[in-house]
Amino acid sequence: MTAIAALLRRADVVFTDLETPIDGPSAGKPTRSDATLHRAPATVIDCLKSLGVTMVTTANNHAWDLGTGGIGSTIEALDQRGIVHAGSGRNLAVAAASATQRTPAGDFALAAAAAGAIRPGAAATTEHAGINELRRRADGTLEPADVDRVLAAIGAARATGATVLMCLHNHHWEPVQSDTPAWQKDFARACIDAGASAFVGHGTPVMQAHEFYRGAPLFHGLGNFIFQTRKEDGAYGADTWRSMIVDARFAEGRLIDFRLHQIQLEAARRDGFSWGVPTITAASTT
């Protein structure tokens, strides 16, 4: 991890998905009982911070694995360590709001939401803590109120002059997981129109293609950074263990350039878990 830490620490902002609740004093009982239960001690955040991570999304289908209390304990642990976060909160207004990191190069804001595999009780409401859910209706279209809420958060952040990243954790997968749903592409473009400088998709365990819209990058699926699972060997294909790190530069809310660093994750098991530790294998400039 030495080379990855050296790469990340030189950036003003380092973003990732925190796809686990933190098991702190206020966390609730597990809401899952199988091998897909996610829970972690606060030392996980310490590890990410030591690598250079400064900002995370907490909007995903595992954020509620320790119940509503787990939403709170995760936020508490992040706040105590100075990690900027967006995507969950004590109510819907807080969960939907962007979060901003101030840097010597300017402000960088994150807006975040999750779609698909969100269980009853996990979504934030006006009176209930949870995540910022982007719902799909029976006809496959997105719930307009949810879209409007996300776009409003992006617009408000951009109005302050911040460079804005929008992250969607999506579990409405296509039959071929590496394919990006058409609706996600449309939503990503709407986010750029609203003021986002870049869009990042997450949720599928494999990478998806990236594209450009109005000069902004749409990274529809970056794959995994650190991936640990208790599932049996072979439960995931080879593509699960390949991913990338995007090293991008922005100025005045516009992309200048970026470099893709390919990484390989260690699939070997230790103490019942896949180790999932990444190693840089190659880099290319775009």
Backbone as numpy.savetxt, mean C-alpha at the origin, in Angstrom:
# Nx Ny Nz CAx CAy CAz Cx Cy Cz
20.08 -7.46 3.03 19.26 -6.25 3.03 20.11 -4.98 3.03
21.43 -5.12 3.10 22.30 -3.95 3.17 22.16 -3.07 1.94
22.16 -3.68 0.76 22.05 -2.91 -0.48 20.69 -2.23 -0.59
19.64 -2.92 -0.16 18.30 -2.32 -0.21 18.21 -1.16 0.76
18.74 -1.31 1.95 18.72 -0.21 2.91 19.47 1.00 2.39
20.61 0.77 1.74 21.39 1.87 1.19 20.61 2.60 0.10
19.88 1.84 -0.72 19.06 2.44 -1.77 17.92 3.27 -1.18
17.22 2.71 -0.21 16.05 3.38 0.33 16.42 4.61 1.16
17.47 4.54 1.90 17.81 5.63 2.83 18.21 6.92 2.13
18.57 6.84 0.87 18.97 8.06 0.17 17.77 8.84 -0.37
16.57 8.28 -0.26 15.36 8.94 -0.77 14.75 9.85 0.30
14.05 10.89 -0.17 13.33 11.77 0.76 12.11 11.06 1.36
11.43 10.26 0.53 10.22 9.55 0.94 10.34 8.09 0.51
10.04 7.17 1.40 10.03 5.75 1.06 8.69 5.18 1.49
7.95 4.68 0.50 6.58 4.24 0.72 6.44 2.73 0.54
5.58 2.10 1.36 5.21 0.71 1.17 3.84 0.45 1.79
3.34 -0.75 1.56 2.08 -1.20 2.16 2.39 -1.96 3.44
1.76 -1.56 4.54 1.88 -2.31 5.79 0.68 -3.25 5.87
0.88 -4.48 5.41 -0.27 -5.39 5.30 -0.36 -6.31 6.51
-0.35 -5.69 7.67 -0.56 -6.42 8.91 -0.97 -5.44 9.99
-1.88 -5.83 10.89 -2.13 -5.00 12.07 -1.02 -5.23 13.09
-0.80 -4.23 13.91 0.20 -4.34 14.97 -0.48 -4.78 16.26
0.08 -5.81 16.87 -0.52 -6.42 18.06 -0.08 -5.65 19.30
-0.72 -4.49 19.52 -0.42 -3.67 20.67 -1.44 -3.85 21.78
-1.34 -3.04 22.84 -2.23 -3.19 24.00 -3.71 -3.06 23.67
-4.05 -2.25 22.67 -5.47 -2.04 22.36 -6.00 -2.97 21.27
-5.15 -3.86 20.75 -5.58 -4.76 19.68 -6.65 -5.73 20.19
-7.56 -6.11 19.28 -8.61 -7.05 19.63 -8.20 -8.49 19.35
-9.15 -9.39 19.50 -8.91 -10.79 19.21 -8.85 -11.01 17.70
-8.14 -12.04 17.25 -8.06 -12.30 15.82 -9.44 -12.51 15.19
-9.62 -11.96 14.01 -10.87 -12.15 13.26 -10.73 -13.23 12.21
-9.57 -13.84 12.13 -9.32 -14.99 11.26 -8.74 -16.10 12.11
-8.88 -17.32 11.64 -8.35 -18.45 12.40 -7.52 -19.39 11.54
-7.21 -18.97 10.31 -6.47 -19.86 9.42 -5.08 -19.31 9.14
-4.41 -19.89 8.16 -3.03 -19.51 7.86 -2.92 -18.13 7.24
-4.04 -17.49 6.96 -3.98 -16.15 6.37 -4.07 -15.04 7.42
-4.10 -15.39 8.70 -4.12 -14.38 9.75 -2.81 -13.59 9.72
-2.94 -12.26 9.70 -1.78 -11.39 9.76 -1.77 -10.68 11.11
-0.64 -10.72 11.80 -0.43 -9.96 13.05 1.06 -9.85 13.25
1.48 -8.75 13.85 2.92 -8.55 14.02 3.17 -7.65 15.22
4.32 -7.81 15.86 4.70 -6.89 16.94 5.17 -5.56 16.35
5.25 -4.56 17.18 5.65 -3.23 16.72 7.08 -3.20 16.21
7.87 -4.21 16.55 9.25 -4.25 16.06 9.30 -4.36 14.54
8.20 -4.82 13.92 8.15 -4.84 12.46 8.28 -3.43 11.90
7.61 -2.47 12.55 7.72 -1.08 12.10 9.13 -0.57 12.32
9.74 -0.96 13.44 11.13 -0.56 13.70 12.04 -1.07 12.59
11.78 -2.30 12.14 12.58 -2.88 11.06 12.42 -2.08 9.78
11.16 -1.77 9.42 10.92 -0.99 8.21 11.57 0.39 8.30
11.46 1.00 9.47 12.06 2.33 9.64 13.57 2.27 9.51
14.18 1.20 10.02 15.64 1.06 9.91 16.08 0.90 8.45
15.18 0.38 7.62 15.48 0.25 6.19 15.31 1.57 5.45
14.62 2.53 6.07 14.41 3.82 5.44 12.97 4.16 5.13
12.03 3.25 5.46 10.61 3.51 5.17 10.12 4.69 6.00
9.42 5.62 5.34 8.91 6.82 6.01 7.40 6.94 5.93
6.76 6.16 5.06 5.33 6.34 4.78 4.71 5.00 4.41
3.50 4.71 4.94 2.84 3.44 4.62 1.35 3.66 4.41
0.75 2.78 3.61 -0.69 2.68 3.55 -1.14 1.60 4.52
-2.24 1.87 5.23 -2.82 0.89 6.14 -4.19 0.43 5.64
-4.50 0.72 4.38 -5.77 0.31 3.78 -5.55 -0.98 3.01
-5.96 -2.09 3.60 -5.85 -3.38 2.93 -6.78 -4.37 3.61
-6.91 -5.55 3.02 -7.88 -6.53 3.51 -7.44 -7.24 4.79
-6.20 -6.99 5.24 -5.74 -7.60 6.49 -5.68 -6.61 7.65
-5.98 -5.36 7.41 -5.87 -4.35 8.46 -6.77 -4.66 9.65
-7.85 -5.42 9.40 -8.85 -5.71 10.44 -8.65 -7.10 11.06
-7.52 -7.73 10.81 -7.29 -9.09 11.32 -7.27 -9.15 12.85
-7.03 -8.04 13.51 -7.13 -7.97 14.97 -8.27 -7.04 15.37
-9.29 -6.99 14.54 -10.49 -6.23 14.83 -10.27 -4.72 14.79
-11.28 -4.01 15.25 -11.21 -2.56 15.27 -10.09 -2.08 16.19
-9.86 -2.82 17.28 -8.75 -2.48 18.17 -7.42 -2.55 17.47
-7.30 -3.49 16.53 -6.06 -3.60 15.77 -5.83 -2.42 14.85
-6.91 -1.83 14.35 -6.79 -0.60 13.57 -6.14 0.47 14.44
-6.65 0.62 15.66 -6.12 1.63 16.57 -4.70 1.36 17.02
-4.39 0.10 17.34 -3.04 -0.21 17.83 -2.00 0.00 16.74
-2.38 -0.25 15.49 -1.46 -0.03 14.37 -1.16 1.45 14.21
-2.21 2.27 14.25 -2.04 3.71 14.12 -1.19 4.26 15.27
-1.44 3.78 16.47 -0.67 4.22 17.63 0.81 3.91 17.45
1.12 2.70 17.00 2.52 2.30 16.84 3.21 3.11 15.75
2.49 3.40 14.67 3.07 4.20 13.59 3.31 5.63 14.06
2.35 6.20 14.76 2.50 7.57 15.25 3.67 7.67 16.23
3.81 6.68 17.10 4.90 6.71 18.07 6.26 6.69 17.40
6.33 6.12 16.20 7.61 6.00 15.50 7.77 7.01 14.38
6.81 7.90 14.24 6.95 8.97 13.25 6.80 8.52 11.82
6.07 7.42 11.58 5.83 6.95 10.22 4.51 7.55 9.73
4.55 8.25 8.61 3.35 8.85 8.02 2.47 7.73 7.46
1.15 7.83 7.64 0.27 6.75 7.20 -1.08 7.31 6.75
-1.73 6.58 5.87 -3.06 6.94 5.39 -3.80 5.67 5.04
-5.16 5.75 5.06 -5.96 4.62 4.62 -6.82 4.00 5.68
-6.59 4.34 6.95 -7.43 3.87 8.04 -7.49 4.95 9.10
-8.50 4.85 9.99 -8.62 5.86 11.02 -9.81 5.61 11.92
-9.99 6.52 12.87 -11.04 6.33 13.88 -12.44 6.50 13.30
-12.55 7.11 12.12 -13.82 7.22 11.41 -13.52 7.39 9.93
-14.56 7.46 9.12 -14.36 7.49 7.67 -13.64 8.75 7.22
-13.96 9.87 7.82 -13.31 11.12 7.41 -11.80 11.04 7.62
-11.38 10.48 8.74 -9.95 10.34 9.02 -9.32 9.30 8.11
-10.00 8.17 7.91 -9.46 7.11 7.07 -9.29 7.56 5.63
-10.17 8.42 5.15 -10.14 8.87 3.75 -9.16 10.00 3.52
-8.78 10.71 4.56 -7.92 11.88 4.40 -6.51 11.48 3.98
-5.87 12.35 3.23 -4.48 12.12 2.88 -3.59 12.43 4.08
-2.38 11.94 4.04 -1.38 12.24 5.07 -0.14 12.79 4.37
0.51 13.75 5.00 1.61 14.46 4.34 2.90 14.33 5.11
3.97 14.07 4.37 5.32 14.09 4.93 6.04 15.33 4.40
6.60 16.10 5.31 7.36 17.28 4.91 8.83 16.89 4.73
9.40 17.29 3.60 10.78 16.96 3.30 11.51 18.23 2.85
12.84 18.23 2.84 13.58 19.38 2.34 13.26 19.71 0.88
12.76 18.70 0.14 12.44 18.90 -1.27 10.98 19.30 -1.47
10.21 19.40 -0.40 8.81 19.75 -0.52 7.91 18.72 0.14
6.62 18.98 0.15 5.66 18.09 0.79 5.27 16.94 -0.13
5.11 15.77 0.46 4.69 14.57 -0.27 3.50 13.97 0.47
2.38 13.80 -0.24 1.15 13.33 0.40 0.74 11.96 -0.13
0.09 11.20 0.73 -0.42 9.87 0.38 -1.92 9.82 0.61
-2.65 9.35 -0.39 -4.06 8.99 -0.25 -4.16 7.50 -0.51
-5.05 6.81 0.22 -5.07 5.35 0.12 -6.47 4.80 0.32
-6.75 3.69 -0.36 -8.03 3.00 -0.23 -7.82 1.52 -0.54
-8.83 0.71 -0.21 -8.78 -0.72 -0.48 -10.08 -1.17 -1.09
-10.00 -2.12 -2.03 -11.18 -2.64 -2.72 -11.11 -4.16 -2.75
-12.20 -4.81 -2.37 -12.27 -6.26 -2.47 -11.76 -6.97 -1.23
-12.45 -8.06 -0.84 -12.07 -8.90 0.31 -12.11 -8.12 1.61
-12.91 -7.06 1.66 -13.08 -6.30 2.90 -14.26 -6.88 3.65
-14.02 -7.47 4.80 -15.07 -8.17 5.52 -15.96 -7.21 6.31
-17.19 -7.62 6.61 -18.09 -6.78 7.40 -17.44 -6.35 8.71
-17.47 -5.07 8.98 -16.85 -4.53 10.18 -15.51 -3.89 9.96
-14.89 -4.17 8.80 -13.54 -3.66 8.56 -13.52 -2.24 8.00
-14.59 -1.85 7.31 -14.63 -0.53 6.68 -14.96 0.55 7.70
-14.32 1.69 7.55 -14.62 2.83 8.40 -15.99 3.40 8.04
-16.68 3.92 9.04 -17.94 4.62 8.85 -17.85 5.95 9.60
-18.93 6.72 9.58 -18.90 7.99 10.28 -18.70 7.83 11.79
-19.04 6.66 12.34 -18.94 6.43 13.78 -18.11 5.20 14.14
-17.40 4.64 13.17 -16.72 3.36 13.39 -15.33 3.41 12.75
-14.33 2.99 13.51 -12.96 2.95 12.99 -12.81 1.83 11.96
-11.95 2.06 11.00 -11.71 1.05 9.97 -10.91 1.62 8.82
-11.03 0.98 7.68 -10.25 1.38 6.50 -11.13 2.15 5.52
-10.48 2.84 4.61 -11.16 3.59 3.56 -11.46 2.61 2.42
-12.71 2.15 2.34 -13.07 1.12 1.35 -13.59 1.76 0.07
-13.11 1.24 -1.06 -13.63 1.58 -2.38 -14.47 0.40 -2.84
-15.79 0.56 -2.82 -16.70 -0.55 -3.10 -17.03 -0.66 -4.58
-17.23 -1.92 -5.02 -17.75 -2.18 -6.35 -19.20 -2.61 -6.24
-20.03 -2.09 -7.12 -21.45 -2.44 -7.11 -21.67 -3.74 -7.88
-22.90 -4.25 -7.83 -23.23 -5.53 -8.46 -22.96 -5.52 -9.96
-23.08 -4.34 -10.59 -22.86 -4.26 -12.03 -21.38 -4.10 -12.39
-20.50 -4.13 -11.37 -19.06 -4.04 -11.62 -18.51 -2.64 -11.58
-19.36 -1.64 -11.50 -18.89 -0.26 -11.43 -18.57 0.11 -9.98
-17.77 1.14 -9.82 -17.40 1.58 -8.48 -18.49 2.45 -7.88
-18.63 2.36 -6.57 -19.61 3.18 -5.87 -19.23 4.66 -6.02
-20.08 5.47 -6.64 -19.71 6.87 -6.92 -19.30 7.65 -5.68
-19.98 7.44 -4.57 -19.65 8.19 -3.36 -18.23 7.88 -2.89
-17.81 6.62 -3.03 -16.47 6.23 -2.63 -15.42 6.86 -3.55
-15.70 6.83 -4.85 -14.78 7.45 -5.81 -14.65 8.94 -5.53
-15.77 9.60 -5.33 -15.75 11.04 -5.06 -14.94 11.36 -3.81
-15.05 10.50 -2.79 -14.32 10.72 -1.54 -12.82 10.62 -1.77
-12.40 9.62 -2.54 -10.98 9.45 -2.82 -10.45 10.61 -3.65
-11.18 10.99 -4.69 -10.72 12.07 -5.56 -10.68 13.39 -4.81
-11.62 13.60 -3.90 -11.61 14.83 -3.11 -10.37 14.90 -2.22
-9.98 13.77 -1.63 -8.78 13.75 -0.79 -7.53 14.06 -1.61
-7.47 13.51 -2.82 -6.34 13.79 -3.70 -6.30 15.27 -4.05
-7.46 15.82 -4.45 -7.52 17.22 -4.83 -7.14 18.15 -3.70
-7.59 17.83 -2.49 -7.26 18.66 -1.34 -5.77 18.65 -1.05
-5.15 17.49 -1.19 -3.71 17.40 -0.95 -2.93 18.15 -2.02
-3.34 18.00 -3.26 -2.63 18.69 -4.35 -2.79 20.21 -4.24
-3.93 20.66 -3.73 -4.17 22.10 -3.59 -3.19 22.76 -2.63
-2.57 21.96 -1.75 -1.57 22.50 -0.82 -0.20 22.61 -1.47
-0.06 22.09 -2.69 1.22 22.10 -3.38 2.00 20.82 -3.23
1.44 19.84 -2.52 2.15 18.58 -2.30 2.18 17.72 -3.56
3.22 16.93 -3.69 3.25 15.84 -4.66 2.42 14.71 -4.06
1.47 14.17 -4.82 0.48 13.25 -4.26 0.62 11.86 -4.87
0.72 10.86 -4.01 0.69 9.46 -4.42 -0.65 8.85 -4.01
-1.31 8.16 -4.93 -2.53 7.42 -4.62 -2.23 5.94 -4.66
-2.59 5.22 -3.59 -2.38 3.78 -3.54 -3.71 3.06 -3.37
-3.98 2.09 -4.22 -5.17 1.25 -4.11 -4.75 -0.19 -3.88
-5.21 -0.76 -2.78 -4.99 -2.18 -2.51 -6.22 -2.93 -3.02
-6.05 -3.67 -4.10 -7.20 -4.26 -4.81 -7.19 -5.78 -4.75
-8.34 -6.35 -4.36 -8.50 -7.80 -4.37 -9.60 -8.26 -5.33
-10.04 -7.39 -6.20 -10.93 -7.81 -7.29 -10.04 -8.22 -8.46
-9.50 -9.43 -8.38 -8.49 -9.87 -9.33 -9.11 -10.39 -10.63
-8.33 -10.29 -11.68 -8.69 -10.90 -12.96 -8.33 -12.39 -12.92
-8.90 -13.21 -13.84 -8.55 -14.64 -13.87 -7.05 -14.88 -13.98
-6.37 -14.04 -14.73 -4.90 -14.04 -14.78 -4.44 -12.90 -13.89
-3.80 -13.21 -12.77 -3.52 -12.20 -11.76 -2.62 -11.08 -12.25
-1.81 -11.32 -13.24 -0.92 -10.28 -13.75 -1.65 -9.28 -14.65
-2.91 -9.55 -14.99 -3.71 -8.62 -15.79 -4.32 -7.55 -14.89
-4.31 -6.32 -15.37 -4.92 -5.22 -14.62 -6.36 -5.03 -15.06
-7.32 -4.98 -14.13 -8.71 -4.77 -14.52 -8.90 -3.43 -15.22
-9.79 -3.42 -16.21 -10.05 -2.19 -16.94 -10.56 -1.09 -16.02
-11.39 -1.47 -15.05 -11.93 -0.45 -14.14 -10.84 0.18 -13.30
-9.79 -0.60 -12.95 -8.69 -0.03 -12.17 -7.92 0.98 -13.01
-7.72 0.68 -14.29 -7.03 1.62 -15.16 -7.82 2.93 -15.25
-9.13 2.83 -15.39 -9.97 4.03 -15.47 -9.89 4.82 -14.16
-9.95 4.10 -13.04 -9.88 4.77 -11.74 -8.53 5.45 -11.55
-7.46 4.78 -11.95 -6.13 5.36 -11.81 -6.02 6.66 -12.61
-6.58 6.68 -13.80 -6.53 7.91 -14.62 -7.35 9.01 -13.98
-8.48 8.65 -13.36 -9.28 9.65 -12.67 -8.50 10.24 -11.50
-7.69 9.43 -10.84 -6.87 9.92 -9.74 -5.84 10.93 -10.24
-5.25 10.66 -11.40 -4.30 11.61 -11.97 -5.02 12.90 -12.34
-6.20 12.78 -12.93 -6.97 13.97 -13.28 -7.29 14.81 -12.05
-7.47 14.15 -10.90 -7.81 14.85 -9.66 -6.61 15.52 -9.02
-5.39 15.18 -9.47 -4.21 15.83 -8.94 -3.10 14.91 -8.46
-3.30 13.59 -8.54 -2.24 12.67 -8.13 -1.06 12.76 -9.08
0.13 12.64 -8.54 1.35 12.64 -9.35 1.73 11.25 -9.80
1.22 10.24 -9.10 1.49 8.85 -9.45 0.42 7.98 -8.81
0.22 6.80 -9.40 -0.74 5.82 -8.88 -0.01 4.51 -8.67
-0.26 3.88 -7.53 0.32 2.57 -7.24 -0.80 1.60 -6.89
-0.84 0.48 -7.56 -1.76 -0.58 -7.24 -1.05 -1.67 -6.46
-1.79 -2.34 -5.59 -1.23 -3.40 -4.77 -2.35 -4.37 -4.44
-2.02 -5.55 -3.99 -3.03 -6.52 -3.59 -2.84 -7.87 -4.24
-2.60 -7.90 -5.55 -2.27 -9.17 -6.18 -0.86 -9.56 -5.76
-0.60 -10.85 -5.57 0.73 -11.27 -5.12 1.76 -11.31 -6.24
1.42 -10.79 -7.41 2.35 -10.75 -8.53 2.34 -9.34 -9.14
3.36 -9.07 -9.94 3.46 -7.76 -10.58 2.48 -7.63 -11.75
2.08 -6.39 -12.00 1.30 -6.06 -13.18 2.02 -4.97 -13.95
1.60 -4.73 -15.18 2.28 -3.78 -16.04 2.09 -2.35 -15.54
3.00 -1.47 -15.94 2.82 -0.05 -15.67 2.62 0.69 -16.98
2.02 1.87 -16.88 1.75 2.70 -18.05 1.84 4.16 -17.63
1.66 5.05 -18.61 1.69 6.47 -18.33 0.38 7.11 -18.78
-0.03 8.12 -18.02 -1.21 8.89 -18.37 -0.93 10.35 -18.05
-0.98 11.18 -19.06 -0.68 12.60 -18.90 0.68 12.82 -18.22
1.62 11.96 -18.56 2.97 12.07 -18.03 3.16 11.47 -16.66
2.08 10.98 -16.05 2.17 10.40 -14.70 2.27 8.88 -14.79
3.06 8.25 -13.93 3.19 6.80 -13.94 2.04 6.12 -13.21
1.54 5.04 -13.80 0.52 4.21 -13.17 1.15 2.83 -12.97
1.61 2.57 -11.77 2.21 1.27 -11.44 1.09 0.38 -10.90
0.49 -0.41 -11.77 -0.73 -1.12 -11.40 -0.51 -2.26 -10.42
0.71 -2.76 -10.35 0.99 -3.84 -9.39 2.49 -4.01 -9.23
3.00 -3.68 -8.05 4.44 -3.76 -7.82 4.85 -5.08 -7.17
3.89 -5.95 -6.90 4.25 -7.23 -6.28 4.57 -7.07 -4.81
5.45 -7.90 -4.29 5.74 -7.96 -2.86 7.12 -7.39 -2.55
7.25 -6.79 -1.39 8.56 -6.30 -0.93 9.16 -7.31 0.04
8.47 -7.58 1.13 8.83 -8.67 2.04 7.57 -9.52 2.18
7.66 -10.79 1.81 6.47 -11.63 1.75 6.70 -12.89 2.58
5.95 -12.99 3.68 6.07 -14.16 4.55 4.70 -14.83 4.67
4.70 -16.14 4.58 3.44 -16.89 4.62 3.64 -18.22 5.33
2.55 -18.69 5.95 2.57 -20.02 6.58 1.99 -21.08 5.66
1.56 -20.68 4.47 0.99 -21.65 3.55 2.04 -22.65 3.10
1.56 -23.79 2.64 2.47 -24.86 2.23 3.31 -24.42 1.02
4.49 -25.05 0.89 5.33 -24.79 -0.28 4.55 -25.06 -1.55
4.69 -24.18 -2.52 3.99 -24.35 -3.79 2.64 -23.68 -3.84
2.19 -23.12 -2.71 0.90 -22.43 -2.70 0.91 -21.20 -3.58
2.10 -20.63 -3.77 2.27 -19.47 -4.64 3.25 -19.82 -5.75
3.03 -19.27 -6.93 3.91 -19.53 -8.06 5.20 -18.73 -7.99
6.06 -18.98 -8.95 7.38 -18.34 -8.97 7.27 -16.82 -9.07
6.23 -16.31 -9.74 6.11 -14.86 -9.92 5.87 -14.13 -8.60
5.38 -14.85 -7.59 5.17 -14.24 -6.28 6.48 -13.79 -5.65
7.56 -14.43 -6.01 8.85 -14.18 -5.37 9.73 -13.25 -6.19
9.13 -12.62 -7.22 9.83 -11.60 -8.01 9.06 -10.29 -7.91
9.79 -9.19 -7.78 9.12 -7.91 -7.62 10.07 -6.79 -8.04
9.71 -5.55 -7.67 10.57 -4.43 -8.03 10.40 -3.29 -7.03
11.45 -2.48 -6.96 11.43 -1.22 -6.23 11.49 -0.10 -7.25
10.63 0.89 -7.12 10.63 2.04 -8.02 11.34 3.19 -7.33
12.36 3.70 -7.95 13.11 4.87 -7.46 12.76 6.03 -8.38
11.84 6.89 -7.94 11.30 7.95 -8.81 11.66 9.33 -8.29
11.78 10.27 -9.21 12.03 11.68 -8.86 10.88 12.53 -9.40
10.44 13.47 -8.56 9.36 14.38 -8.92 9.80 15.82 -8.67
9.23 16.73 -9.41 9.45 18.15 -9.20 8.14 18.87 -9.48
7.69 19.66 -8.52 6.44 20.42 -8.65 5.27 19.51 -9.06
5.23 18.32 -8.45 4.13 17.41 -8.69 4.19 16.65 -10.00
5.30 16.73 -10.70 5.43 16.04 -11.99 6.60 15.07 -11.95
6.43 13.92 -12.60 7.50 12.93 -12.69 8.64 13.45 -13.55
9.86 13.30 -13.05 11.05 13.61 -13.86 11.56 12.34 -14.52
11.84 11.34 -13.71 12.29 10.05 -14.24 12.20 9.02 -13.12
12.45 7.76 -13.48 12.48 6.72 -12.44 13.34 5.56 -12.89
13.78 4.80 -11.92 14.57 3.60 -12.15 13.88 2.43 -11.48
13.83 1.30 -12.16 13.24 0.08 -11.62 14.35 -0.84 -11.14
14.26 -1.24 -9.89 15.22 -2.18 -9.31 14.51 -3.52 -9.11
14.89 -4.50 -9.89 14.28 -5.83 -9.77 14.78 -6.51 -8.50
13.86 -7.17 -7.80 14.25 -7.88 -6.58 13.74 -9.32 -6.64
14.46 -10.17 -5.96 14.09 -11.58 -5.81 13.89 -11.85 -4.33
12.75 -12.44 -3.98 12.45 -12.76 -2.58 12.84 -14.20 -2.29
13.38 -14.42 -1.09 13.79 -15.76 -0.68 12.56 -16.57 -0.28
12.32 -17.67 -0.99 11.13 -18.48 -0.74 11.35 -19.57 0.30
12.59 -19.77 0.73 12.89 -20.83 1.69 12.16 -20.59 3.01
11.82 -21.68 3.70 11.06 -21.59 4.94 11.98 -21.67 6.16
11.61 -20.88 7.18 12.30 -20.92 8.47 11.26 -20.82 9.57
11.32 -21.75 10.51 10.38 -21.74 11.64 8.92 -21.71 11.19
8.63 -22.41 10.08 7.26 -22.52 9.62 6.80 -21.42 8.70
7.64 -20.40 8.45 7.28 -19.30 7.58 8.24 -19.25 6.39
7.72 -18.84 5.23 8.62 -18.47 4.15 9.38 -17.23 4.61
10.66 -17.16 4.28 11.48 -16.07 4.79 11.13 -14.75 4.09
10.99 -14.78 2.77 10.48 -13.63 2.03 11.36 -12.42 1.97
12.65 -12.53 2.25 13.55 -11.38 2.28 14.03 -11.04 0.86
13.98 -9.77 0.47 14.33 -9.39 -0.90 15.82 -9.13 -1.10
16.26 -9.36 -2.34 17.62 -9.05 -2.77 17.53 -8.38 -4.13
18.26 -7.29 -4.33 18.28 -6.62 -5.63 19.02 -7.47 -6.63
18.41 -7.67 -7.81 19.04 -8.50 -8.84 19.45 -7.71 -10.08
18.76 -6.60 -10.37 19.09 -5.82 -11.56 18.39 -4.48 -11.45
18.83 -3.51 -12.29 18.21 -2.19 -12.32 18.16 -1.68 -13.74
17.15 -0.88 -14.05 17.02 -0.28 -15.37 16.43 1.11 -15.23
16.85 2.04 -16.09 16.37 3.42 -16.04 15.30 3.64 -17.10
14.23 4.35 -16.73 13.16 4.68 -17.67 13.01 6.19 -17.74
